[in-house]
mmCIF file of C-alpha atoms in Angstrom:
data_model
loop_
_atom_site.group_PDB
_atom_site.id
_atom_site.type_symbol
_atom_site.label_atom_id
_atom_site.label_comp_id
_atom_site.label_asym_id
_atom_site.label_seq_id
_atom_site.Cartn_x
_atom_site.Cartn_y
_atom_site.Cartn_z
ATOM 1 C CA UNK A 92 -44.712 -18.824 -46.427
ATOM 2 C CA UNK A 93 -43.397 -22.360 -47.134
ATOM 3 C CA UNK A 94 -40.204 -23.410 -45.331
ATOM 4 C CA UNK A 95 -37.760 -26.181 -45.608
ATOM 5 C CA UNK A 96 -37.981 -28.694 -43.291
ATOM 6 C CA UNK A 97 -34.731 -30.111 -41.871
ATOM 7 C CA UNK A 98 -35.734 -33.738 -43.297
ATOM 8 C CA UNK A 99 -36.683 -32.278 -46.482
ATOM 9 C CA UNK A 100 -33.655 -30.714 -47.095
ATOM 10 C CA UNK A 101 -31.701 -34.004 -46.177
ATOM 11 C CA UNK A 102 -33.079 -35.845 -48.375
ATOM 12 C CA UNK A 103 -32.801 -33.572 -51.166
ATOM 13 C CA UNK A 104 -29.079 -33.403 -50.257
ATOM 14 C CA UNK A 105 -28.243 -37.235 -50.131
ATOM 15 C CA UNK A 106 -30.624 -37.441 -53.657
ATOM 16 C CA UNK A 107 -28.182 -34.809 -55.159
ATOM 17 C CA UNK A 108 -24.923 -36.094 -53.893
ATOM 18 C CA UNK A 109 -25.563 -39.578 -55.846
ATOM 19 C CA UNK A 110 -24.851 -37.425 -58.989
ATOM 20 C CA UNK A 111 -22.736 -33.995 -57.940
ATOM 21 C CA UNK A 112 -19.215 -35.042 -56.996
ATOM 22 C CA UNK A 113 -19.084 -32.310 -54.389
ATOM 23 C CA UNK A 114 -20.600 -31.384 -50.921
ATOM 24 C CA UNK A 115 -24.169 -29.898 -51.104
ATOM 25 C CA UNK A 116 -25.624 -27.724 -48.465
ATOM 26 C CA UNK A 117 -29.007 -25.941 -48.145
ATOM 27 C CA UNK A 118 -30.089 -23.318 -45.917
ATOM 28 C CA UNK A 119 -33.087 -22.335 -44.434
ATOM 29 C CA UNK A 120 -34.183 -18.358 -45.159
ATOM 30 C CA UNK A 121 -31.858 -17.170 -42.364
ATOM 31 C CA UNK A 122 -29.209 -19.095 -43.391
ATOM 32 C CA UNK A 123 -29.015 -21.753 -40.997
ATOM 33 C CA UNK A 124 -27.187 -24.823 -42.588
ATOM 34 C CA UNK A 125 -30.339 -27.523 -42.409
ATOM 35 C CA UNK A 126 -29.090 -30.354 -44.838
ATOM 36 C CA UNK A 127 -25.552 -31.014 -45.638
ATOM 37 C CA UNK A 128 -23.293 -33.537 -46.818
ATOM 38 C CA UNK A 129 -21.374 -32.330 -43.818
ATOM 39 C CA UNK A 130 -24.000 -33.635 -41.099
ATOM 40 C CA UNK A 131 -21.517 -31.927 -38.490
ATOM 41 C CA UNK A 132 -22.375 -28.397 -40.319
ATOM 42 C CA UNK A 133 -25.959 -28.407 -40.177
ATOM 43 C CA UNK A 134 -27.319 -26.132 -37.669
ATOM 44 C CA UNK A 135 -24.555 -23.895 -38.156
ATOM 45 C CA UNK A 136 -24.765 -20.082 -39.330
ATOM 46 C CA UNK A 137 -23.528 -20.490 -43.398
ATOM 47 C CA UNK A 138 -21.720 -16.539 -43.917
ATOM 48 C CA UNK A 139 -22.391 -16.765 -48.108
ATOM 49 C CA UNK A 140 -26.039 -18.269 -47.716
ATOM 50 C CA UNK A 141 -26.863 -15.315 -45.297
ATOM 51 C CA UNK A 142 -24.914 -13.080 -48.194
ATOM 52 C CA UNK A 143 -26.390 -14.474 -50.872
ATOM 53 C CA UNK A 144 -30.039 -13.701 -49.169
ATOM 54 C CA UNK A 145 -29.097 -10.419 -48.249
ATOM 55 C CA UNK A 146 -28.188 -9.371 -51.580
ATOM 56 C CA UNK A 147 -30.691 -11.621 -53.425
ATOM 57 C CA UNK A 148 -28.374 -13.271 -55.643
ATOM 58 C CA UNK A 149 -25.466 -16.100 -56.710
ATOM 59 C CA UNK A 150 -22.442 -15.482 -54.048
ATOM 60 C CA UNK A 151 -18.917 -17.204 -54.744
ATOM 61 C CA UNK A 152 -16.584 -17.802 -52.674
ATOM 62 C CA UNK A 153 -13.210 -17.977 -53.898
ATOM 63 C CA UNK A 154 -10.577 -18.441 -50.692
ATOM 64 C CA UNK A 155 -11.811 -20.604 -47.342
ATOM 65 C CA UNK A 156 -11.733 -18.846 -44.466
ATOM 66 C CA UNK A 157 -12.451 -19.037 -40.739
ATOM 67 C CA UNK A 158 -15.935 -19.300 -41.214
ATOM 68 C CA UNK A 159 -16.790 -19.639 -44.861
ATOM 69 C CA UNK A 160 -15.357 -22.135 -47.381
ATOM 70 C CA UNK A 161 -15.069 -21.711 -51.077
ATOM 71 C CA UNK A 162 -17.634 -22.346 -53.416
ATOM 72 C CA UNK A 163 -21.027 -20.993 -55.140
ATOM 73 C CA UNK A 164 -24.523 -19.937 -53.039
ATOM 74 C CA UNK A 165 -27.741 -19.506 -54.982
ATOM 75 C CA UNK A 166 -30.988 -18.334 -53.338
ATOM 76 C CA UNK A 167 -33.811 -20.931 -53.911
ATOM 77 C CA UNK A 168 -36.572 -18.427 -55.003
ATOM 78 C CA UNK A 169 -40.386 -19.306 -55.108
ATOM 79 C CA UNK A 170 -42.566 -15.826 -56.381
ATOM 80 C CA UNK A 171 -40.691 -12.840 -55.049
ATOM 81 C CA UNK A 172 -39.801 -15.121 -51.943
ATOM 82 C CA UNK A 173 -36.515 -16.281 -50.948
ATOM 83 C CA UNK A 174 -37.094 -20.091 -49.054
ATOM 84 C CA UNK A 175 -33.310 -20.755 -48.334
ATOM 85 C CA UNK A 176 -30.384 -21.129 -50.179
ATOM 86 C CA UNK A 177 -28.293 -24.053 -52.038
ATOM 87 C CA UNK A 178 -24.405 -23.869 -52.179
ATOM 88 C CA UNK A 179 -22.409 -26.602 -53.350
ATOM 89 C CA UNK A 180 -18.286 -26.331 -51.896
ATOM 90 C CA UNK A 181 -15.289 -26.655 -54.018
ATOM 91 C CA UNK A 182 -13.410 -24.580 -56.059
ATOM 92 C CA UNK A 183 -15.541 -21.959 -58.277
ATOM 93 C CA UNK A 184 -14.991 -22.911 -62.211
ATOM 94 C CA UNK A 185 -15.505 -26.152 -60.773
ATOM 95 C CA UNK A 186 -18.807 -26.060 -58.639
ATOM 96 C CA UNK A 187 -20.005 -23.245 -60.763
ATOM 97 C CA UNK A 188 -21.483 -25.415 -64.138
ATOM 98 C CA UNK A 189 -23.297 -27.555 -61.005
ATOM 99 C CA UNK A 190 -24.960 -24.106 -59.865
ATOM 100 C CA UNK A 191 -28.033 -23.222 -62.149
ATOM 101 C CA UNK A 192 -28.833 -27.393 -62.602
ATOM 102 C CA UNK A 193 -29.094 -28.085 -58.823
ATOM 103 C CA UNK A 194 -31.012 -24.747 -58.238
ATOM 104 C CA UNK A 195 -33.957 -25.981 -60.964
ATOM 105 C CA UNK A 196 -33.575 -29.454 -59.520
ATOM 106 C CA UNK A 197 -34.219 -27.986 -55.405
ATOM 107 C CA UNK A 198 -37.010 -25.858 -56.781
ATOM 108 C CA UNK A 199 -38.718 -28.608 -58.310
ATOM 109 C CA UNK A 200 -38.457 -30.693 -55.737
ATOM 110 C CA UNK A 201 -39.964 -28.324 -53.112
ATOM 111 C CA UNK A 202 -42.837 -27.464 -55.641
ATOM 112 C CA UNK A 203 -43.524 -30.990 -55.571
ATOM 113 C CA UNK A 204 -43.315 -31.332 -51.983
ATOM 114 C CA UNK A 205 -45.815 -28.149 -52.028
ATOM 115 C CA UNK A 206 -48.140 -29.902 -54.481
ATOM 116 C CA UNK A 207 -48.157 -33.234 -52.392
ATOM 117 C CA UNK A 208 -48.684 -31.069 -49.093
ATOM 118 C CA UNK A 209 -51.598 -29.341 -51.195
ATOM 119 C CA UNK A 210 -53.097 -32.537 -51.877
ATOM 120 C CA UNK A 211 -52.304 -34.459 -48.608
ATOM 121 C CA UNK A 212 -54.598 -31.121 -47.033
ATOM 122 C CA UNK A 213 -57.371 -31.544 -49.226
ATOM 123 C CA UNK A 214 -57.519 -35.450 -48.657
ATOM 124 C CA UNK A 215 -57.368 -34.648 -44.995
ATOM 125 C CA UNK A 216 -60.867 -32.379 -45.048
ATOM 126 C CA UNK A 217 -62.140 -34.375 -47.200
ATOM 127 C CA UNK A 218 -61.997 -37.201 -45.262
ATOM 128 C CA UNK A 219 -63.082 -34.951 -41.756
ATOM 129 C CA UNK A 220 -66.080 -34.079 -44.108
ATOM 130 C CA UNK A 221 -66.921 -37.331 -44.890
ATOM 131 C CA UNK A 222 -66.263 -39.056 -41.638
ATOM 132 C CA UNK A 223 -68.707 -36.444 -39.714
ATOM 133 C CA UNK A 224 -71.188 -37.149 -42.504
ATOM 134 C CA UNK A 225 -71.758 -40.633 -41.632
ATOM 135 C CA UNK A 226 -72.411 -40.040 -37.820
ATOM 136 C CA UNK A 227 -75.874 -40.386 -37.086
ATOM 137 C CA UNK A 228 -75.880 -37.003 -34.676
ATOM 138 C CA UNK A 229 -74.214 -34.706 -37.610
ATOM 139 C CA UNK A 230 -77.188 -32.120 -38.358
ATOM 140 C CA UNK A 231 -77.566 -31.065 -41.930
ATOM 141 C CA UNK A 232 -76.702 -27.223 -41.327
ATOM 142 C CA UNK A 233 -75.685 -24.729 -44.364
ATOM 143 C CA UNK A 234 -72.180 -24.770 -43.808
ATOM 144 C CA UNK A 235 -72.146 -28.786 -43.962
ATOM 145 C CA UNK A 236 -74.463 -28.354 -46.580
ATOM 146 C CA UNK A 237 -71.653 -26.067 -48.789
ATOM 147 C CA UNK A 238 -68.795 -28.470 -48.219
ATOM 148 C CA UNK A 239 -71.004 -31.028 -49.426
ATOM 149 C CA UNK A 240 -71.603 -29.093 -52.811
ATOM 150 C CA UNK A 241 -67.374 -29.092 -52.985
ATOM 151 C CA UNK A 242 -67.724 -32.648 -53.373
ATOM 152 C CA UNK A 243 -70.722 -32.772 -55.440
ATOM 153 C CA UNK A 244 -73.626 -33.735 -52.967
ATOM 154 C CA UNK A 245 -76.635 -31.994 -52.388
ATOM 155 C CA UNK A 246 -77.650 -33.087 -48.564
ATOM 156 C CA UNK A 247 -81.704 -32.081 -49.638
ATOM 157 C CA UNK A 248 -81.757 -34.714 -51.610
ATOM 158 C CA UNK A 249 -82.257 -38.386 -50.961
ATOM 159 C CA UNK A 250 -79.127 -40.719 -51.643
ATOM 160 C CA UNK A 251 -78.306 -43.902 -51.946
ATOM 161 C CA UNK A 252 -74.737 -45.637 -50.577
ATOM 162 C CA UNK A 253 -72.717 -48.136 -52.339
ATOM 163 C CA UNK A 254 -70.155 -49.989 -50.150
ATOM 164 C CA UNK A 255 -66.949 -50.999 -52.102
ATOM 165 C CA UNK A 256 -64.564 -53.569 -50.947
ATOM 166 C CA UNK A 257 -61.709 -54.412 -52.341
ATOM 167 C CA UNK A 258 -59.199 -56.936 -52.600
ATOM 168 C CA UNK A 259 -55.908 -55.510 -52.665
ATOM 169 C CA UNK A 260 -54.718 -51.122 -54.092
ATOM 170 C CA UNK A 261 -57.593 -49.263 -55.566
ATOM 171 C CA UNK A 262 -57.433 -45.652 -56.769
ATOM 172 C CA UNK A 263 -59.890 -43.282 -54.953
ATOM 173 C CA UNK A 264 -60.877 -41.430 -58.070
ATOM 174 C CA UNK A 265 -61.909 -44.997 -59.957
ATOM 175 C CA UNK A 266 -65.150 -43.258 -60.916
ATOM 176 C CA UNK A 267 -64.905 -39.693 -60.921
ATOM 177 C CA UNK A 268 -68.669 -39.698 -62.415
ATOM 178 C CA UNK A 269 -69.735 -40.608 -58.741
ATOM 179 C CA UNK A 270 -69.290 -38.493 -55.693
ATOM 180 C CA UNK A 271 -66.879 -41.199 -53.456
ATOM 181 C CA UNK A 272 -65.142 -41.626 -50.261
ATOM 182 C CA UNK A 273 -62.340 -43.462 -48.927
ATOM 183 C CA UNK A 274 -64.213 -45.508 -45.956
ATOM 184 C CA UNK A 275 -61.665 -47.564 -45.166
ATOM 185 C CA UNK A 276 -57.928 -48.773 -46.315
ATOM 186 C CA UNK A 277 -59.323 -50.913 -48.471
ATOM 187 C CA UNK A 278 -63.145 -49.471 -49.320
ATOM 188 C CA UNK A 279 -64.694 -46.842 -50.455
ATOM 189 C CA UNK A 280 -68.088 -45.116 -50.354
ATOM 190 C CA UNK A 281 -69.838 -44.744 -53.299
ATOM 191 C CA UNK A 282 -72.988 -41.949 -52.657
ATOM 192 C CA UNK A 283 -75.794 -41.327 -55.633
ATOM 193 C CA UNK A 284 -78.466 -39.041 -55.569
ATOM 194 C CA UNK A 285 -80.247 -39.566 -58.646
ATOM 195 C CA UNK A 286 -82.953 -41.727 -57.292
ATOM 196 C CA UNK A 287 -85.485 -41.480 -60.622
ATOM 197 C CA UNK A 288 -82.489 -43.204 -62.330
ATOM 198 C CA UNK A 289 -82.415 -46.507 -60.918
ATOM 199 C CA UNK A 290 -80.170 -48.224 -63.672
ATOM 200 C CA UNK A 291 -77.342 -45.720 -62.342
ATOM 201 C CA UNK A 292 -76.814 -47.678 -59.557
ATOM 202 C CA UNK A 293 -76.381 -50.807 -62.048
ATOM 203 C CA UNK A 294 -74.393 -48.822 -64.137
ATOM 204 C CA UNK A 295 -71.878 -48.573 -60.824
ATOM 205 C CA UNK A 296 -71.881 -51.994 -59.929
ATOM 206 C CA UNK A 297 -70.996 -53.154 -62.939
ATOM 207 C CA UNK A 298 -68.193 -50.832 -63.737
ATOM 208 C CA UNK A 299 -66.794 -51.563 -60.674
ATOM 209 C CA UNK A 300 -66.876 -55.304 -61.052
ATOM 210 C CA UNK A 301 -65.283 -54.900 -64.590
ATOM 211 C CA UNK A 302 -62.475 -53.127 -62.699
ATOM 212 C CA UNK A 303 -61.706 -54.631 -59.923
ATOM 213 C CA UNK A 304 -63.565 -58.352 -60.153
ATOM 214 C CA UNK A 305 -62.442 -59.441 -56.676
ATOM 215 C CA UNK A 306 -64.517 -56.520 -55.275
ATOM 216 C CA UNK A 307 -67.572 -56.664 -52.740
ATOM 217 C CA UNK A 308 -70.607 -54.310 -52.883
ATOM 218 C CA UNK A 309 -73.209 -53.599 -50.598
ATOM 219 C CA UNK A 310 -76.278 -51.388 -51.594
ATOM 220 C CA UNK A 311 -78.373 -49.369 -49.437
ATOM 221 C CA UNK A 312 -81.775 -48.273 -49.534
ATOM 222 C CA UNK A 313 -82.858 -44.687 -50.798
ATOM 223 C CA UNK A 314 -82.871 -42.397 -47.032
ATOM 224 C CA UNK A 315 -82.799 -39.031 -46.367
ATOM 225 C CA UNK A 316 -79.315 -39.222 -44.995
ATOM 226 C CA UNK A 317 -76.070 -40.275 -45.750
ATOM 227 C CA UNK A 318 -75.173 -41.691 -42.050
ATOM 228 C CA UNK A 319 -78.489 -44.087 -42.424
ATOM 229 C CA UNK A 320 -77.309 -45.402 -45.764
ATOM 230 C CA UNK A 321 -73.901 -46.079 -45.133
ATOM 231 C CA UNK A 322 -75.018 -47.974 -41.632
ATOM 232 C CA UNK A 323 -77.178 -50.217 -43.914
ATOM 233 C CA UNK A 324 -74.199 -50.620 -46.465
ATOM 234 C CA UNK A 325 -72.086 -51.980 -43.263
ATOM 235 C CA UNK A 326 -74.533 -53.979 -42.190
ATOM 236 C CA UNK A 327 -75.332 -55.593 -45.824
ATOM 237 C CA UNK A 328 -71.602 -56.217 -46.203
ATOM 238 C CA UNK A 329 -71.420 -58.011 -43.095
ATOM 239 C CA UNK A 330 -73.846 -60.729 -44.703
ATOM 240 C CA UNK A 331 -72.457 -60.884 -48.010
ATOM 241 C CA UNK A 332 -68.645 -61.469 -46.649
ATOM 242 C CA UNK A 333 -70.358 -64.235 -43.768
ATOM 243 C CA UNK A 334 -72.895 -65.678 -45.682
ATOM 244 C CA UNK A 335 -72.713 -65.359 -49.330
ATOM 245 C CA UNK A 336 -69.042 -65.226 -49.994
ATOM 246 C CA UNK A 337 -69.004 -66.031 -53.673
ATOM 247 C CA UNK A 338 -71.369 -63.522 -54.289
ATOM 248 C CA UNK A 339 -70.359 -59.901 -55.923
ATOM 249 C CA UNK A 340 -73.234 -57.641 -54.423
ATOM 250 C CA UNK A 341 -75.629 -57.535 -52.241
ATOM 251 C CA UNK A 342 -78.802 -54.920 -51.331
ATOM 252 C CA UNK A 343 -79.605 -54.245 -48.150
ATOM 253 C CA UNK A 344 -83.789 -54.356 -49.027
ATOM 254 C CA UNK A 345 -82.509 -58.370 -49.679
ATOM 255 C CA UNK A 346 -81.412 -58.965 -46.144
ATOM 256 C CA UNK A 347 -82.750 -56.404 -43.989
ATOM 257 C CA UNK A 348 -84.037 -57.887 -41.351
ATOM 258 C CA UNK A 349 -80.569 -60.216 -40.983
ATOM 259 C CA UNK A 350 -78.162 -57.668 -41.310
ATOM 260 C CA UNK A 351 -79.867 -55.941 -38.496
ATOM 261 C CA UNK A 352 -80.104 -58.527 -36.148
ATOM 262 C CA UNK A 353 -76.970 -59.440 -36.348
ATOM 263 C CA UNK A 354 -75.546 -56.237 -35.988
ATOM 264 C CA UNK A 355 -77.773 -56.226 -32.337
ATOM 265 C CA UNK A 356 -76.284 -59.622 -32.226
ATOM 266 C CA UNK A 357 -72.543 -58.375 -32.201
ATOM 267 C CA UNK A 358 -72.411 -57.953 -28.616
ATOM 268 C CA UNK A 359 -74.203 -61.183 -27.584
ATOM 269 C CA UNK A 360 -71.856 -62.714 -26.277
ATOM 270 C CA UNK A 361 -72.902 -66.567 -27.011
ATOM 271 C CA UNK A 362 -72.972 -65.377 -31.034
ATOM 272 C CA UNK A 363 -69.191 -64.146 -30.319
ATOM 273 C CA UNK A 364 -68.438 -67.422 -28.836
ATOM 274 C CA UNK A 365 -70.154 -69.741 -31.587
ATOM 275 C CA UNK A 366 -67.943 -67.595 -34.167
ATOM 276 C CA UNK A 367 -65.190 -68.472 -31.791
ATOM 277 C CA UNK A 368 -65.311 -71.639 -32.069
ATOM 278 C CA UNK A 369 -64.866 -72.153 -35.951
ATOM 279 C CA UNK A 370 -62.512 -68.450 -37.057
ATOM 280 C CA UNK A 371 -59.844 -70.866 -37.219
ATOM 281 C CA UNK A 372 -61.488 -73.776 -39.142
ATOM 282 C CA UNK A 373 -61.967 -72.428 -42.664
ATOM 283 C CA UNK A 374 -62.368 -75.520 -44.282
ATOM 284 C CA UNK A 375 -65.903 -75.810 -42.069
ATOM 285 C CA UNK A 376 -66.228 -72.138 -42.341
ATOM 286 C CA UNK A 377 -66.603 -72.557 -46.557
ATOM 287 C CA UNK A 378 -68.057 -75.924 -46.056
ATOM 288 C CA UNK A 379 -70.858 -74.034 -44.002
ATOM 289 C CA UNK A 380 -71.422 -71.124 -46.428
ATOM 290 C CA UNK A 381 -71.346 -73.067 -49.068
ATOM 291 C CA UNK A 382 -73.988 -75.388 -47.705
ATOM 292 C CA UNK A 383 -76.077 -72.219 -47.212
ATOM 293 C CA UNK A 384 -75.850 -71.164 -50.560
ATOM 294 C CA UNK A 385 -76.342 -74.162 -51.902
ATOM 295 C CA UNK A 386 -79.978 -73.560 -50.332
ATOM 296 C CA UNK A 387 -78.727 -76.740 -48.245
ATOM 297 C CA UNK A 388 -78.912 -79.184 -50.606
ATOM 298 C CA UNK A 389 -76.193 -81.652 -49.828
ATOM 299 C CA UNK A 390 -75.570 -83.118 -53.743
ATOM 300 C CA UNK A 391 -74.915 -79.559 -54.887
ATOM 301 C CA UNK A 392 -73.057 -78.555 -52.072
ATOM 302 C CA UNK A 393 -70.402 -81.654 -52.122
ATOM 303 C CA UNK A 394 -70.551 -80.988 -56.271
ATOM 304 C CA UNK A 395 -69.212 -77.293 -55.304
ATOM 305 C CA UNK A 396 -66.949 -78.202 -53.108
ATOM 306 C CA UNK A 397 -65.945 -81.456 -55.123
ATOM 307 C CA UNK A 398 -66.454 -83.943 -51.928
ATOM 308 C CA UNK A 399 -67.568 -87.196 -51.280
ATOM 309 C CA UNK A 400 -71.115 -86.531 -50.025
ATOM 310 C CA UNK A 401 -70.023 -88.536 -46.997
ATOM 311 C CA UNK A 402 -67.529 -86.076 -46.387
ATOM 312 C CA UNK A 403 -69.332 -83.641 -46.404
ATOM 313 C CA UNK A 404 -72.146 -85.398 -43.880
ATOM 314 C CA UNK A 405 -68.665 -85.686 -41.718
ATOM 315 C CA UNK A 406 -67.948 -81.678 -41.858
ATOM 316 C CA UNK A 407 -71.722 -80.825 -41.037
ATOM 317 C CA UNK A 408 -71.199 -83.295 -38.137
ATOM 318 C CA UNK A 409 -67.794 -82.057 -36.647
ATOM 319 C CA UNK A 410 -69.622 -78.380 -36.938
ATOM 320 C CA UNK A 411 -72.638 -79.926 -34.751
ATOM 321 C CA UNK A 412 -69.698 -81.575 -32.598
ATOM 322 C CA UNK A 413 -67.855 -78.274 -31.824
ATOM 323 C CA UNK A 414 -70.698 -75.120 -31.904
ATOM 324 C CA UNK A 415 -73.468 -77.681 -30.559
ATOM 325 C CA UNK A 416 -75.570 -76.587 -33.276
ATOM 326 C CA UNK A 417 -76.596 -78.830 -35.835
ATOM 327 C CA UNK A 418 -76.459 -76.987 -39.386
ATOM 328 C CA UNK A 419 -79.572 -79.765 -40.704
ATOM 329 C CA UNK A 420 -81.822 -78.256 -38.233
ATOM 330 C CA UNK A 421 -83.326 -74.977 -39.432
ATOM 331 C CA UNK A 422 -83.585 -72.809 -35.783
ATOM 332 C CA UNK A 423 -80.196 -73.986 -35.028
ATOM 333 C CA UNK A 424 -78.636 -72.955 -38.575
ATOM 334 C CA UNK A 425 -79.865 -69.667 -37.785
ATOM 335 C CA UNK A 426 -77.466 -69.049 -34.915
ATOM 336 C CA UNK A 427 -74.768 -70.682 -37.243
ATOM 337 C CA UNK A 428 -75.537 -67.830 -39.893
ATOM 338 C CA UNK A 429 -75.310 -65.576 -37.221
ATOM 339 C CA UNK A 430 -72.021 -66.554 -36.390
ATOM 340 C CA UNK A 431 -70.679 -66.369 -39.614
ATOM 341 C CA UNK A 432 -71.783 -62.884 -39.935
ATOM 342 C CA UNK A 433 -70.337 -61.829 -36.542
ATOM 343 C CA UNK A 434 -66.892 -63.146 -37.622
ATOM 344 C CA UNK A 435 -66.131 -60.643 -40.440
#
């Protein structure tokens, strides 16, 4: 059965008072005072709430006594359940056209407190589900194969991930055509299965971008599970944030053999230090990715970033100065690239 809280009922009190010139209590289904404009009440027995339950309908009070004061009680009834009771003090005639309006008003508000509980529950498995699907030791057994079909996955079949990032509030349900996730605050976890149809994935990516255009996205290969894909997801996203940061997308097939270095690279510690050295420097940070995506070409790259060229022949200097790796030598431009993957 659904009960009050104490801080439920509170705040339904101090919402009502703003508009009902009188004092406002609610009881829990024993008849324990657990919100009141009275704070010095609540916890106390209420004699007309405990009536009014035990007869299952409006009490009034006429005449204060020693332990009840005047004024109207009306069980707050969900089904054939009594939850508590609402009573509003003051004289009868007065209190009385208040009665019926604040009753409705309670009872919606706890249905919506139900319906947010409801949802708040279903959020919470699905996000247990989803967060035991992308560990690497979950087996694919029949029950996890059943909650999977809740959410419109079939674990026998091969799937594809699709990393979203995004820039500032997204809805969850963007695209309820696609089975998704909530990975992150500020990501979510796009999963297909309908490898044949490879202009699906396309289809996503573009939708996405036409909705949220600051977003990143990171592809993964076709696998047999989830927890591979979304590992190569991470790993792609990791590249496309360091290296290629005015890019939208990125596949994982196009930087395999990167993204997985560097994510063996993350605990080397002479990759953390290089990234060290420049996480506060973003003007060398974009000069250096944009170099790199300018396939280092140094016209293009001071055209982008709308530089002297000898300015930027200064930048790619004071980088060589402070990491001790020069960014016009190829093997040492590889540990930069490194770095700038390690520090996202």
């Amino acid at each position: 059965m659904y009960e009050l809280t104490r801080q439920q009922a509170q705040h339904i009190v101090d919402r009502m008072m703003k508009d009902i010139p009188y004092n406002i209590n609610i009881m829990d289904r024993t008849g324990i005072i657990i919100g009141s404009g009275n704070k010095a009440r609540i916890g106390t027995l209420h004699y007309g709430a405990a009536q009014a339950i035990k007869q299952r309908e409006v009490v009034e009070i006429r005449e204060d006594g020693q332990y009840v004061k005047k004024g109207i009680n009306l069980p707050i009834e969900l089904g054939d359940a009594i939850l508590g009771v609402v009573g509003i003090s003051g004289e009868v005639e007065d209190t009385r056209p208040f009665g019926n309006l604040l009753k409705t008003a309670v009872a919606l508000l706890i249905e919506q407190n139900m319906a947010l509980e409801k949802k708040n529950l279903r959020n919470h498995l699905k996000q247990e589900f989803f967060n035991g699907l992308i560990q690497p030791e979950t087996a694919y057994t029949s029950e996890l194969a059943e909650q999977a079909a809740t959410y419109g996955l079939e674990l026998s079949k091969p799937s594809q991930v699709v990393l979203a990032e995004f820039p500032g509030e997204f809805a969850e349900d963007t695209i309820k055509s696609v089975p998704s996730f909530r990975a992150s605050n500020h990501s979510l976890c796009f999963i297909l299965q309908e490898a044949d149809k490879p202009a699906q994935t396309d289809a996503l990516l573009q939708t996405v971008l036409e909705r949220h255009p600051g977003a990143g996205l990171a592809v993964s290969k076709w696998n047999e599970t989830v927890a591979e894909g979304y590992a190569q997801s991470k790993a792609a996203m990791r590249v496309l944030r360091g290296v290629y940061f005015k890019e939208s997308a990125i596949h994982y097939s196009a930087c395999e053999l990167v993204a997985d270095l560097a994510k063996q690279l993350r605990a080397d510690p002479r990759t953390e230090r290089l990234a060290h050295l420049l996480e506060k420097n973003e003007e060398l940070t974009r000069t250096l990715q944009t170099y790199l995506s300018c396939n280092l070409n140094a016209n293009e790259t001071a055209a982008q970033l709308m530089i002297h060229r000898n300015t930027l022949h200064y930048r790619l200097n004071k980088i060589h100065s402070l990491t001790g790796k020069d960014p016009r030598q190829i093997l040492q431009l590889v540990e930069l690239v490194f770095m700038l993957i390690h520090r996202v």
